[in-house]
Short mmCIF file of C-alpha atoms and ligand atoms in Angstrom, two decimals:
data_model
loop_
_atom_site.label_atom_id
_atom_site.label_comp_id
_atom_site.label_asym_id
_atom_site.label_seq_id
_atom_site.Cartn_x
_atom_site.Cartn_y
_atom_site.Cartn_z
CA UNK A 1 78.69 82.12 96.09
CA UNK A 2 78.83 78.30 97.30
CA UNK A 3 78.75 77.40 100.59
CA UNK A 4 82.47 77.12 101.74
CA UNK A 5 84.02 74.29 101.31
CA UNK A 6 87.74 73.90 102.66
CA UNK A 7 89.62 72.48 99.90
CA UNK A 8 92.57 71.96 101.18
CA UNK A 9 92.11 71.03 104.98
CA UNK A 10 89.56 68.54 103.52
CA UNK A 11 91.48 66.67 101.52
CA UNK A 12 93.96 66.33 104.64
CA UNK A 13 91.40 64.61 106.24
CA UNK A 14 91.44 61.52 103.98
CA UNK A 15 93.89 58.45 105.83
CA UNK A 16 96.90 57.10 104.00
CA UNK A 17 97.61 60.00 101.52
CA UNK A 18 101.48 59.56 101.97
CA UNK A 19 100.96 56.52 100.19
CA UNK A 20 100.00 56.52 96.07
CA UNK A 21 97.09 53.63 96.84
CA UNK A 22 96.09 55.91 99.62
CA UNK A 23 96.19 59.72 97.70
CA UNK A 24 93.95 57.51 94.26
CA UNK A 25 91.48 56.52 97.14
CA UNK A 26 90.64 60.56 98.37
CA UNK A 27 90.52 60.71 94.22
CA UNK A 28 93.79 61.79 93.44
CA UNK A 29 95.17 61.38 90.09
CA UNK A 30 91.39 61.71 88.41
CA UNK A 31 92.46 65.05 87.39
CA UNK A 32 95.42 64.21 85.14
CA UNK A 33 93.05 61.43 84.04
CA UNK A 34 90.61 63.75 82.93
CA UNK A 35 93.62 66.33 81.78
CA UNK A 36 95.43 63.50 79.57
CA UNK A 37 92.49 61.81 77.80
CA UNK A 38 89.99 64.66 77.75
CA UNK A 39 90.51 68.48 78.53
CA UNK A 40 94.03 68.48 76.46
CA UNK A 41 96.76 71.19 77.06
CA UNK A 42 94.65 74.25 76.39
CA UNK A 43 91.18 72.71 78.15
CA UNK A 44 93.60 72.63 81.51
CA UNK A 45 94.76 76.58 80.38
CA UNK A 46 91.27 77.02 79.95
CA UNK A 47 90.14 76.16 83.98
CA UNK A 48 92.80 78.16 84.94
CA UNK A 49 91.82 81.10 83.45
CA UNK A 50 88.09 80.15 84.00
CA UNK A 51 89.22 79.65 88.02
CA UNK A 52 90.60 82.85 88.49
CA UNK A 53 93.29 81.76 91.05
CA UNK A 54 95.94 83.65 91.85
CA UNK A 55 99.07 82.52 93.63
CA UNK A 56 99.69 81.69 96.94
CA UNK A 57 102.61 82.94 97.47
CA UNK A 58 103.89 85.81 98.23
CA UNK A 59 102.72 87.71 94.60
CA UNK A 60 98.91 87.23 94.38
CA UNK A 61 99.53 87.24 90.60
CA UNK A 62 97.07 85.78 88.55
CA UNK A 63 98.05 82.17 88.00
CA UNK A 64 96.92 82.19 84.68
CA UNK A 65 99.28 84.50 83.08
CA UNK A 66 102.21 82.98 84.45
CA UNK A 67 101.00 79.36 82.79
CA UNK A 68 99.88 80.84 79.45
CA UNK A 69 103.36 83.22 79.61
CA UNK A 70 105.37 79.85 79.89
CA UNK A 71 102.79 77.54 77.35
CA UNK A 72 103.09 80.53 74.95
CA UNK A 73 106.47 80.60 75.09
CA UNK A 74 108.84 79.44 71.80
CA UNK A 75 110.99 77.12 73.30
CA UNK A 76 111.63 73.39 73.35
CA UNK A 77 112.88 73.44 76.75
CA UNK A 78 110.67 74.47 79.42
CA UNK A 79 110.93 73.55 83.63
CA UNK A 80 108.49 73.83 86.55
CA UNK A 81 109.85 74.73 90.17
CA UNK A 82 107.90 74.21 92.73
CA UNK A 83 108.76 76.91 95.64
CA UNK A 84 108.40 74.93 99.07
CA UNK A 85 110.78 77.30 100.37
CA UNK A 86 108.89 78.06 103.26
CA UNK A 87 110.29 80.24 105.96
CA UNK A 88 109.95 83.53 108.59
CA UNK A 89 108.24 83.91 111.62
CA UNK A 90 105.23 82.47 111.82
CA UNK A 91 105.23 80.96 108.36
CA UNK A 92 104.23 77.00 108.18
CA UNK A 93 101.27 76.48 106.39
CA UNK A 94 103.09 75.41 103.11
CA UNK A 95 105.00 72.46 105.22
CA UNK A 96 101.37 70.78 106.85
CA UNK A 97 100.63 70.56 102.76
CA UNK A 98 104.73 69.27 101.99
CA UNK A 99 104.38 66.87 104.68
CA UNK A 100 100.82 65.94 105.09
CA UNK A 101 100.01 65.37 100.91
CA UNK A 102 103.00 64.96 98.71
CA UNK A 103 101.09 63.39 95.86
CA UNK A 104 98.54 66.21 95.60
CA UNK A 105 101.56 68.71 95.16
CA UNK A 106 102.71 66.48 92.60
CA UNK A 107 99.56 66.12 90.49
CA UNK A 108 99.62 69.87 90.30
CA UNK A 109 103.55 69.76 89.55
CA UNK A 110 102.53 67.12 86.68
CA UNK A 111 99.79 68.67 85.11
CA UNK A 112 100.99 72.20 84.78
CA UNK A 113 103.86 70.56 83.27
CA UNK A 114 101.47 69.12 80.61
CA UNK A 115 99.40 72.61 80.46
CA UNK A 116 102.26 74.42 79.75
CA UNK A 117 104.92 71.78 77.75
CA UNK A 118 107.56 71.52 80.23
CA UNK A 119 109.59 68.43 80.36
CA UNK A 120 111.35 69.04 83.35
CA UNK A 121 110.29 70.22 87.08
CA UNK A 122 112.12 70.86 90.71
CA UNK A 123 110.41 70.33 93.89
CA UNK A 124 112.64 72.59 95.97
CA UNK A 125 112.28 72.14 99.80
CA UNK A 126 113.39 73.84 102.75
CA UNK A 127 116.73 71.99 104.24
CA UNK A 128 115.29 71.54 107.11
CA UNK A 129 111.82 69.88 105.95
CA UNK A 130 113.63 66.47 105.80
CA UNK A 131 110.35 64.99 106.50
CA UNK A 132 108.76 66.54 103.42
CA UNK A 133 112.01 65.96 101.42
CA UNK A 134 112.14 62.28 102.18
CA UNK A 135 108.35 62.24 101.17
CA UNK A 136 108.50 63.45 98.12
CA UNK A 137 111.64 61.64 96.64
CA UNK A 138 109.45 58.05 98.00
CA UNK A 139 106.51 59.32 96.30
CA UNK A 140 108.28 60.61 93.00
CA UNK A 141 109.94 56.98 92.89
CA UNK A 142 106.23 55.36 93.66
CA UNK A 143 105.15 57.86 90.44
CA UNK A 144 107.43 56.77 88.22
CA UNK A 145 106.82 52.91 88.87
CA UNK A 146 103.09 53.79 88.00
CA UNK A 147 103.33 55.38 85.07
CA UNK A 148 102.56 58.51 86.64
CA UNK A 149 105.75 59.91 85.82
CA UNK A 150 108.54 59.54 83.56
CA UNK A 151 107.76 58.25 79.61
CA UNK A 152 104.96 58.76 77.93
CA UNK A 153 102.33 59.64 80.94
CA UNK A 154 99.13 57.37 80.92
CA UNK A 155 99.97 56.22 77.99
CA UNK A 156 99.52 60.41 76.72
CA UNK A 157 102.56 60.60 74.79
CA UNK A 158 103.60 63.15 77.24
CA UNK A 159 106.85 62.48 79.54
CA UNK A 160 107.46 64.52 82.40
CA UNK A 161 109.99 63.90 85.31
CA UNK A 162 110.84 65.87 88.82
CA UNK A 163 113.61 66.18 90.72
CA UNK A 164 113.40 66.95 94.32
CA UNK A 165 116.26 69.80 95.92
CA UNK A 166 117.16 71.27 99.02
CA UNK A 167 116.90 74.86 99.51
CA UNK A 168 119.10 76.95 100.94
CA UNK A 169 117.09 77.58 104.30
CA UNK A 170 117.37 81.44 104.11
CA UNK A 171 113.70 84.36 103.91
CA UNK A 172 114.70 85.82 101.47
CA UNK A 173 116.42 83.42 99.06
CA UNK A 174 112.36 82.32 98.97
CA UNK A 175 112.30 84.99 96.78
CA UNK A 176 111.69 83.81 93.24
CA UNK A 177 114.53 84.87 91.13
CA UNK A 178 117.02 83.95 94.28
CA UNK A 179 115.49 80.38 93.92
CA UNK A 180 116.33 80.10 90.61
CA UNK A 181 120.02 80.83 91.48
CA UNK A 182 120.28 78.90 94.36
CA UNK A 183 118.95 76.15 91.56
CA UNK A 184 121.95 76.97 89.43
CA UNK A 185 124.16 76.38 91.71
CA UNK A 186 124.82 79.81 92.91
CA UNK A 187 124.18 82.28 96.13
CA UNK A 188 120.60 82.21 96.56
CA UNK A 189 120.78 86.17 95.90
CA UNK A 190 117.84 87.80 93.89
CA UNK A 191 117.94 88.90 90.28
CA UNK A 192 117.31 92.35 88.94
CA UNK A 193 113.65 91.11 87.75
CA UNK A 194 113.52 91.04 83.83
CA UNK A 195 110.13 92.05 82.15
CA UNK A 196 109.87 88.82 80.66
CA UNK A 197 110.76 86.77 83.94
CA UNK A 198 108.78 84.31 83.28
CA UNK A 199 110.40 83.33 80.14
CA UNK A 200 113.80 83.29 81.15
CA UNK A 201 114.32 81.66 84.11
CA UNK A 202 115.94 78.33 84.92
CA UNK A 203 118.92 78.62 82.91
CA UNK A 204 117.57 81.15 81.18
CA UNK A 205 114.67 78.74 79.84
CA UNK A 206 111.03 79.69 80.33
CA UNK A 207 110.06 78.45 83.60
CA UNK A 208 107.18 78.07 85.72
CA UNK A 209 107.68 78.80 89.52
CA UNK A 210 104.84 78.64 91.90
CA UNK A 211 104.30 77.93 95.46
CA UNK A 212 103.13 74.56 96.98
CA UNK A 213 100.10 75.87 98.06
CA UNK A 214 99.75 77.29 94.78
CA UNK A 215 99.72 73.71 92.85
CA UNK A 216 98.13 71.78 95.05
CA UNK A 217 95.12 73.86 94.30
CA UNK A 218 95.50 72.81 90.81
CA UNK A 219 94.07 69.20 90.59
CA UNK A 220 90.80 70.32 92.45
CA UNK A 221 90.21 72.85 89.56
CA UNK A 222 90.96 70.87 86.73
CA UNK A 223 88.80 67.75 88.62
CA UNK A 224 85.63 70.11 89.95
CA UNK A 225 85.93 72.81 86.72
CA UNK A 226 87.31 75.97 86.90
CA UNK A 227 83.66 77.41 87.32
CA UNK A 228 83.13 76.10 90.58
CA UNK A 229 86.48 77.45 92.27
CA UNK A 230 85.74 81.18 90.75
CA UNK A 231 82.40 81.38 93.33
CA UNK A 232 84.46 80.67 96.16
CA UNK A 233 86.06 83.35 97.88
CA UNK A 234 86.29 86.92 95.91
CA UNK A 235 85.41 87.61 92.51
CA UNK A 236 88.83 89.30 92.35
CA UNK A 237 90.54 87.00 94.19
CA UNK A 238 88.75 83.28 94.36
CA UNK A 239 88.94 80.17 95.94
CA UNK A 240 90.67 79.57 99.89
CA UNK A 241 93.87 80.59 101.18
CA UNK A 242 95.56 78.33 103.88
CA UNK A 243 97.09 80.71 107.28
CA UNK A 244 99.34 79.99 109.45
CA UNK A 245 98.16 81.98 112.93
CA UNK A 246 100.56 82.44 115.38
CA UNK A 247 101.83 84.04 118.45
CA UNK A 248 99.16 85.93 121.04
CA UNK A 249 96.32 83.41 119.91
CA UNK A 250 94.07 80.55 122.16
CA UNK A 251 94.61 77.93 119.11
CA UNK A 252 97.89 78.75 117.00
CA UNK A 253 97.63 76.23 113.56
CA UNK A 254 97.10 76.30 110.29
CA UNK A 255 93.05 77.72 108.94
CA UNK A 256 91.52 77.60 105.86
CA UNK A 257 89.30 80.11 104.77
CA UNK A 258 87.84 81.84 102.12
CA UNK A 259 89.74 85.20 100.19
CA UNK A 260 88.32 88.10 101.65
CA UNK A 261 87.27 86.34 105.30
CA UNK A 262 87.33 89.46 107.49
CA UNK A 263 90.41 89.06 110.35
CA UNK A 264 88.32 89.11 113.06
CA UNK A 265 86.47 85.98 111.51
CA UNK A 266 89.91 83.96 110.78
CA UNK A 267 91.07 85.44 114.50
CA UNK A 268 87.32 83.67 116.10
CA UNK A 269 88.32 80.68 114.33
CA UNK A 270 91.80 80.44 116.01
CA UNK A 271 89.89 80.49 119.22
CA UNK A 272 90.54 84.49 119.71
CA UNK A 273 92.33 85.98 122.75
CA UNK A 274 94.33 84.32 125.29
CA UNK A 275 92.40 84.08 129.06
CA UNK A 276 93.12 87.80 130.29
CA UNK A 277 94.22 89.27 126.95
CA UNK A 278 92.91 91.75 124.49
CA UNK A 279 94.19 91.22 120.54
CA UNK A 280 95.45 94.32 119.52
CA UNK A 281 97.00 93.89 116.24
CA UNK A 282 97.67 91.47 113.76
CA UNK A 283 100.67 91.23 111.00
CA UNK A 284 98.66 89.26 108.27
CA UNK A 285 100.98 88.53 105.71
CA UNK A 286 103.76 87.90 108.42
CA UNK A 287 107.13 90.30 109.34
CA UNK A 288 107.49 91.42 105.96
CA UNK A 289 103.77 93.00 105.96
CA UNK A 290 102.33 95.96 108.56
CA UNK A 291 100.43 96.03 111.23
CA UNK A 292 96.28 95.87 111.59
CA UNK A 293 95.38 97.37 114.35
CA UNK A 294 92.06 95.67 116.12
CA UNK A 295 89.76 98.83 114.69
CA UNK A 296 90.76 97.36 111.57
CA UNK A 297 89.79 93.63 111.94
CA UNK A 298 86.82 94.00 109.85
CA UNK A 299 88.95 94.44 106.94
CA UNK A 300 89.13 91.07 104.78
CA UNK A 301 92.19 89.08 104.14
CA UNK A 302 92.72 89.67 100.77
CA UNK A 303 95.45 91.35 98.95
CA UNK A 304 93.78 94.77 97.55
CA UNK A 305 92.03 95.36 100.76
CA UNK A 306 95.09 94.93 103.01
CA UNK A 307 97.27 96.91 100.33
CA UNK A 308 94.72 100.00 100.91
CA UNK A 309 95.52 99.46 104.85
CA UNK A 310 99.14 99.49 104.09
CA UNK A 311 99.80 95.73 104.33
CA UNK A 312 99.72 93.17 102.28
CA UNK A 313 98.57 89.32 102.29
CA UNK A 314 102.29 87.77 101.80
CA UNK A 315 103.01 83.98 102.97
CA UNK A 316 99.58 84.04 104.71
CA UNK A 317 101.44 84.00 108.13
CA UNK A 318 99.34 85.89 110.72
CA UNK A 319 101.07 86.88 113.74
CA UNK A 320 98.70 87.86 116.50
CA UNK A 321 100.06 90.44 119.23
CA UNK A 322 97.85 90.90 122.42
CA UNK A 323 97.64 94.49 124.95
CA UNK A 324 101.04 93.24 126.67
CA UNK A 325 103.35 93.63 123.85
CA UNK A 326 105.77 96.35 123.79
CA UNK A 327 105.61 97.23 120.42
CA UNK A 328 109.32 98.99 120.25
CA UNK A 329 110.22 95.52 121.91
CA UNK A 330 108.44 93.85 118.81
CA UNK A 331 110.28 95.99 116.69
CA UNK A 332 113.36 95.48 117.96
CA UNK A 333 113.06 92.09 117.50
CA UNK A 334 111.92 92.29 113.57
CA UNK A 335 115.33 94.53 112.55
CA UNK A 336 117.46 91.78 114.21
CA UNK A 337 115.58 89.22 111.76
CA UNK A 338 115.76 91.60 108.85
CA UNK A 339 119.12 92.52 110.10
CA UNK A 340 120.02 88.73 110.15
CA UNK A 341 117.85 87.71 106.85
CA UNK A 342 118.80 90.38 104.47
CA UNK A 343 121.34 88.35 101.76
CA UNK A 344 123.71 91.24 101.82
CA UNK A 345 123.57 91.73 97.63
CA UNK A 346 122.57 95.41 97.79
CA UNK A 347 123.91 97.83 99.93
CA UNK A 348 120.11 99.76 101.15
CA UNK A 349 118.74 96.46 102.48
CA UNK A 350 121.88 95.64 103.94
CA UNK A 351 123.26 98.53 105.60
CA UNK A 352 119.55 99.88 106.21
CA UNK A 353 118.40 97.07 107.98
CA UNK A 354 121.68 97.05 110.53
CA UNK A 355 121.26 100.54 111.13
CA UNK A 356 117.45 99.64 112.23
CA UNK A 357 118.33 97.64 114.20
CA UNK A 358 120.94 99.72 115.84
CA UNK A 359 118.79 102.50 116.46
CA UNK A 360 116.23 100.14 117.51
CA UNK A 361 118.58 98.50 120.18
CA UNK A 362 119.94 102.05 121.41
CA UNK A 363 116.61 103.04 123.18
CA UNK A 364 118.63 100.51 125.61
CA UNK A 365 121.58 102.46 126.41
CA UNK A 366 119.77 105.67 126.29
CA UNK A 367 118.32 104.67 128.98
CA UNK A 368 121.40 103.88 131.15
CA UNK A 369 122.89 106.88 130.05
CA UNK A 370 119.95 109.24 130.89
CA UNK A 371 120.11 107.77 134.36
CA UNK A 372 123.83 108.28 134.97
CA UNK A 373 123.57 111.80 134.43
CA UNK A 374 120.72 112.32 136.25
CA UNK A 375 122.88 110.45 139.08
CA UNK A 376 125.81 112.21 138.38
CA UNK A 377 124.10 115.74 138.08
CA UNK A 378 125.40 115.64 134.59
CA UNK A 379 123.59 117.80 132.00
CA UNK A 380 120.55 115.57 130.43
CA UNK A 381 121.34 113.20 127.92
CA UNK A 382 119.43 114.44 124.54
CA UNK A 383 117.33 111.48 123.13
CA UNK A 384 116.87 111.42 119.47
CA UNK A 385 113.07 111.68 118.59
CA UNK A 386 111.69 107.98 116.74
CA UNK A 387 110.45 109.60 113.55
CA UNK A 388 113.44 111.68 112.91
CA UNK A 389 116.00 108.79 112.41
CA UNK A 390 113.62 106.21 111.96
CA UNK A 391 111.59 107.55 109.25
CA UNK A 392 114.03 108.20 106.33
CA UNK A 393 115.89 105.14 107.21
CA UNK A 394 112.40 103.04 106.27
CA UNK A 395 112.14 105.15 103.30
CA UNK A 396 114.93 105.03 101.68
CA UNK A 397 115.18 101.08 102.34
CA UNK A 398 111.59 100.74 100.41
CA UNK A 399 112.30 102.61 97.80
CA UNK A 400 116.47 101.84 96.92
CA UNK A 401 116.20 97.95 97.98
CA UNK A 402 116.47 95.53 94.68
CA UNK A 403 114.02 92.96 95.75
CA UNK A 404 110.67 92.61 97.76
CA UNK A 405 112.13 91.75 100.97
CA UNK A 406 113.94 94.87 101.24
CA UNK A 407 111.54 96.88 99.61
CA UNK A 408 108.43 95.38 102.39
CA UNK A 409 111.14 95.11 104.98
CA UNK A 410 110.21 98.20 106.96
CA UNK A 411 106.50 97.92 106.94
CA UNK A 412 105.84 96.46 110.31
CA UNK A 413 108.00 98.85 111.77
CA UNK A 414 106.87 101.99 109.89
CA UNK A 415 103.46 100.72 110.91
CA UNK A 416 104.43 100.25 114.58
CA UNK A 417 105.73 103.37 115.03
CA UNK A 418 102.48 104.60 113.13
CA UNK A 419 100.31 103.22 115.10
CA UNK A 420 101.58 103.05 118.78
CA UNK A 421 103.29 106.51 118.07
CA UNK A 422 102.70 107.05 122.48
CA UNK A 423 105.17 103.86 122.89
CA UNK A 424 108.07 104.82 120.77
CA UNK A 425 107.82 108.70 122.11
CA UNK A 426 107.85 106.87 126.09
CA UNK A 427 110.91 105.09 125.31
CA UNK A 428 112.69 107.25 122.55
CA UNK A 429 112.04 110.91 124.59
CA UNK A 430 111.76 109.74 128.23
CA UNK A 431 113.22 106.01 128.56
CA UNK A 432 110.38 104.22 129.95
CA UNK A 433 108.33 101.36 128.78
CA UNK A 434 104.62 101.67 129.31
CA UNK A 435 104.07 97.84 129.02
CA UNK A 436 107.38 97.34 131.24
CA UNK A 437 108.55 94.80 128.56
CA UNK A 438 112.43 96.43 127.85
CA UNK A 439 112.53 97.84 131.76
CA UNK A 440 110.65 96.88 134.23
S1 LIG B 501 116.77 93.77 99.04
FE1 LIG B 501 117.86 92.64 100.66
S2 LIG B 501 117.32 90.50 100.33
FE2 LIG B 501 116.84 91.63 98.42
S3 LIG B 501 118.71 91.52 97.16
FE3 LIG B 501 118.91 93.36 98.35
S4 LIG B 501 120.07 92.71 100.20
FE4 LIG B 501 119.27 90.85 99.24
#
């Protein structure tokens, strides 16, 4: 293994990179070079495959498959979308990259689109990134009066040209297949997945959709060699992942580390605790992934790892929560956003996640009622116990929901109530609140 090197966080560091002079000066552009006159379509396939990456997004898939998928397949027509859809709690590592390096996004953009044939890409951007949005349209225009983009590339033979699109703003029309409708000009809802999504998708054209973070790693592998990114990070999983740490933390922003840094490392790096608090759990793959509790933190941030602890690596948004959360509070809090996120297109998530959030906001007037009667000299009020209602509810979401959100939507509760099982029995069974968060 190499020393680490940040890739990403590095690059950042170079002045002027809004501008084109500024981006060729940190070396930008070198890659497509060397990709145009040199490596050829399959030599940039090749360094993919060689470099192991998988994407950034929400997936982990190997990268490689989706580019050879969409270079294999027989069809004239072929796009690239570019997912900087970025959204959630605690999710904004993808929109330092849209707004601090446009062109680097772009070189990716443009030389998967000569890897795997496309003619065509989208650069699809949160609405409310209108910094980023503005960005990229300047530096697309810049591009194209370069010869970067547009006819016959470098003088390659190969034409390529973007457009750049404003997302619809929503968590889950992130979601791949929901970007491709809200491309089309439809409800950003998801799509039953096909087997072959890859192949079909923008207007039913093989397409290939990746995160930002996910192409801007692309120029440094074709530049440095496919080789050298594979010894960084995990065999399984190489190279660095950018996270967004949030919430109970001394120095919230945006790390870079290695796959497979241990949480407690990443957490040290963030500054650790607040003055007078004690980290007790982290979501690190943010709402849509469950908890880690703190006798977990040696556990690395990688997907298979976190997957065996019942989470997963998601956006890369880790939301720190310290010894004076309620977690019941916490959870109420994540059904209102699921509540409020789900897209409505299938009736589990849906109905599932307003029922969560019901049940989750009743512990409130249980509470009132309990002391009435006790006032009153009523008979008890019965409170329901958490796992009873809650449980099956989680279930059945997971399992009947038609897309990831709803399908990861109950982790963080599940793994609340699995975790801090003394919390949800004090307010559920006897109305109180240890932390005196929901009463004081
Ligand atoms: S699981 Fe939720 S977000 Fe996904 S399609 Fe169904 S309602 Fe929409």
């Amino acid at each position: 293994m190499i020393d680490t090197p940040c890739i990403l966080t590095d690059h950042l560091r170079n002045p002027g990179l809004l501008s084109l002079d500024g981006y060729q000066k940190a070396g930008g552009f070198a890659a497509l070079s060397k990709a145009v006159k040199s490596l050829g379509r399959a030599g940039v396939l090749d360094q993919i495959r060689i470099s192991g990456l998988r994407g950034r997004g929400g997936s982990v898939f190997p990268s490689s498959q989706r580019w050879s998928a969409v270079a294999r397949a027989p069809c004239d027509e072929k796009f690239i979308l570019m997912n900087g859809e970025e959204g959630g709690p605690g999710g904004f590592k993808d929109r330092m990259l849209l707004d601090g390096t446009p062109f680097l996004i772009l070189e990716g953009v443009i030389l998967s689109g000569f890897a795997v044939g496309a003619g065509y890409g989208f650069c699809l951007i949160r609405r409310d990134f209108g910094e980023a949005i503005s960005s990229f349209k300047l530096a697309a225009k810049a591009l194209r009066e370069a010869g970067l983009l547009g006819q016959d590339i470098l003088g390659s033979g190969y034409s390529f040209d973007i457009s750049v699109v404003t997302g619809a703003g929503m968590f889950s029309a992130g979601e791949e297949t929901a970007l491709l409708e809200s491309l089309e000009g439809r409800r950003g809802n998801p799509r039953p997945t096909p087997a072959t999504r890859f192949e079909h998708g923008f207007r039913g054209k093989p397409t290939l959709l990746a995160s930002a973070e996910t192409f801007a790693n692309i120029p440094f592998i074709v530049k440095n060699g496919g080789e050298w990114f594979s010894q960084i990070g995990l065999s399984t999983n190489p190279g660095t992942r950018l996270f967004s740490v949030s919430g109970h933390i001394a120095k919230p922003g945006v790390y870079e580390a290695p796959l497979g840094t241990p949480i407690s490392r990443l957490l040290e790096m963030a500054g650790g605790a607040r003055e007078g608090e004690e980290i007790v759990a982290v979501l690190p793959g943010g709402v849509v992934s469950g908890f880690i509790p703190k006798e977990k933190f040696s556990v690395g941030l990688d997907q298979e790892a976190l997957l065996k602890e019942g989470s997963n690596l998601g956006l890369g948004a880790v939301i720190v929560f310290s010894n004076r959360c309620c977690f019941v509070n916490v959870a109420q809090c994540l059904a209102a956003f699921l509540e409020q996120e789900s897209c409505g297109h299938c009736t589990p998530c849906r109905e599932g996640t307003k029922k969560l959030h019901e049940i989750l906001s009743d512990i409130g007037s249980l509470r009132r009622k309990s002391g009435e009667s006790r006032r009153g000299q009523c008979r008890e009020v019965q409170a329901p116990r958490p796992f009873e209602l809650l449980e099956p509810l989680l279930e059945s979401i997971a399992a009947a929901s038609a897309c990831g959100f709803g399908r990861s939507a109950g982790l963080a509760v599940s793994s609340a109530m699995r975790l801090f099982p003394e919390e949800f029995a004090a307010h559920f069974q006897r109305q109180e609140c240890p932390k005196r968060v929901c009463w004081g």
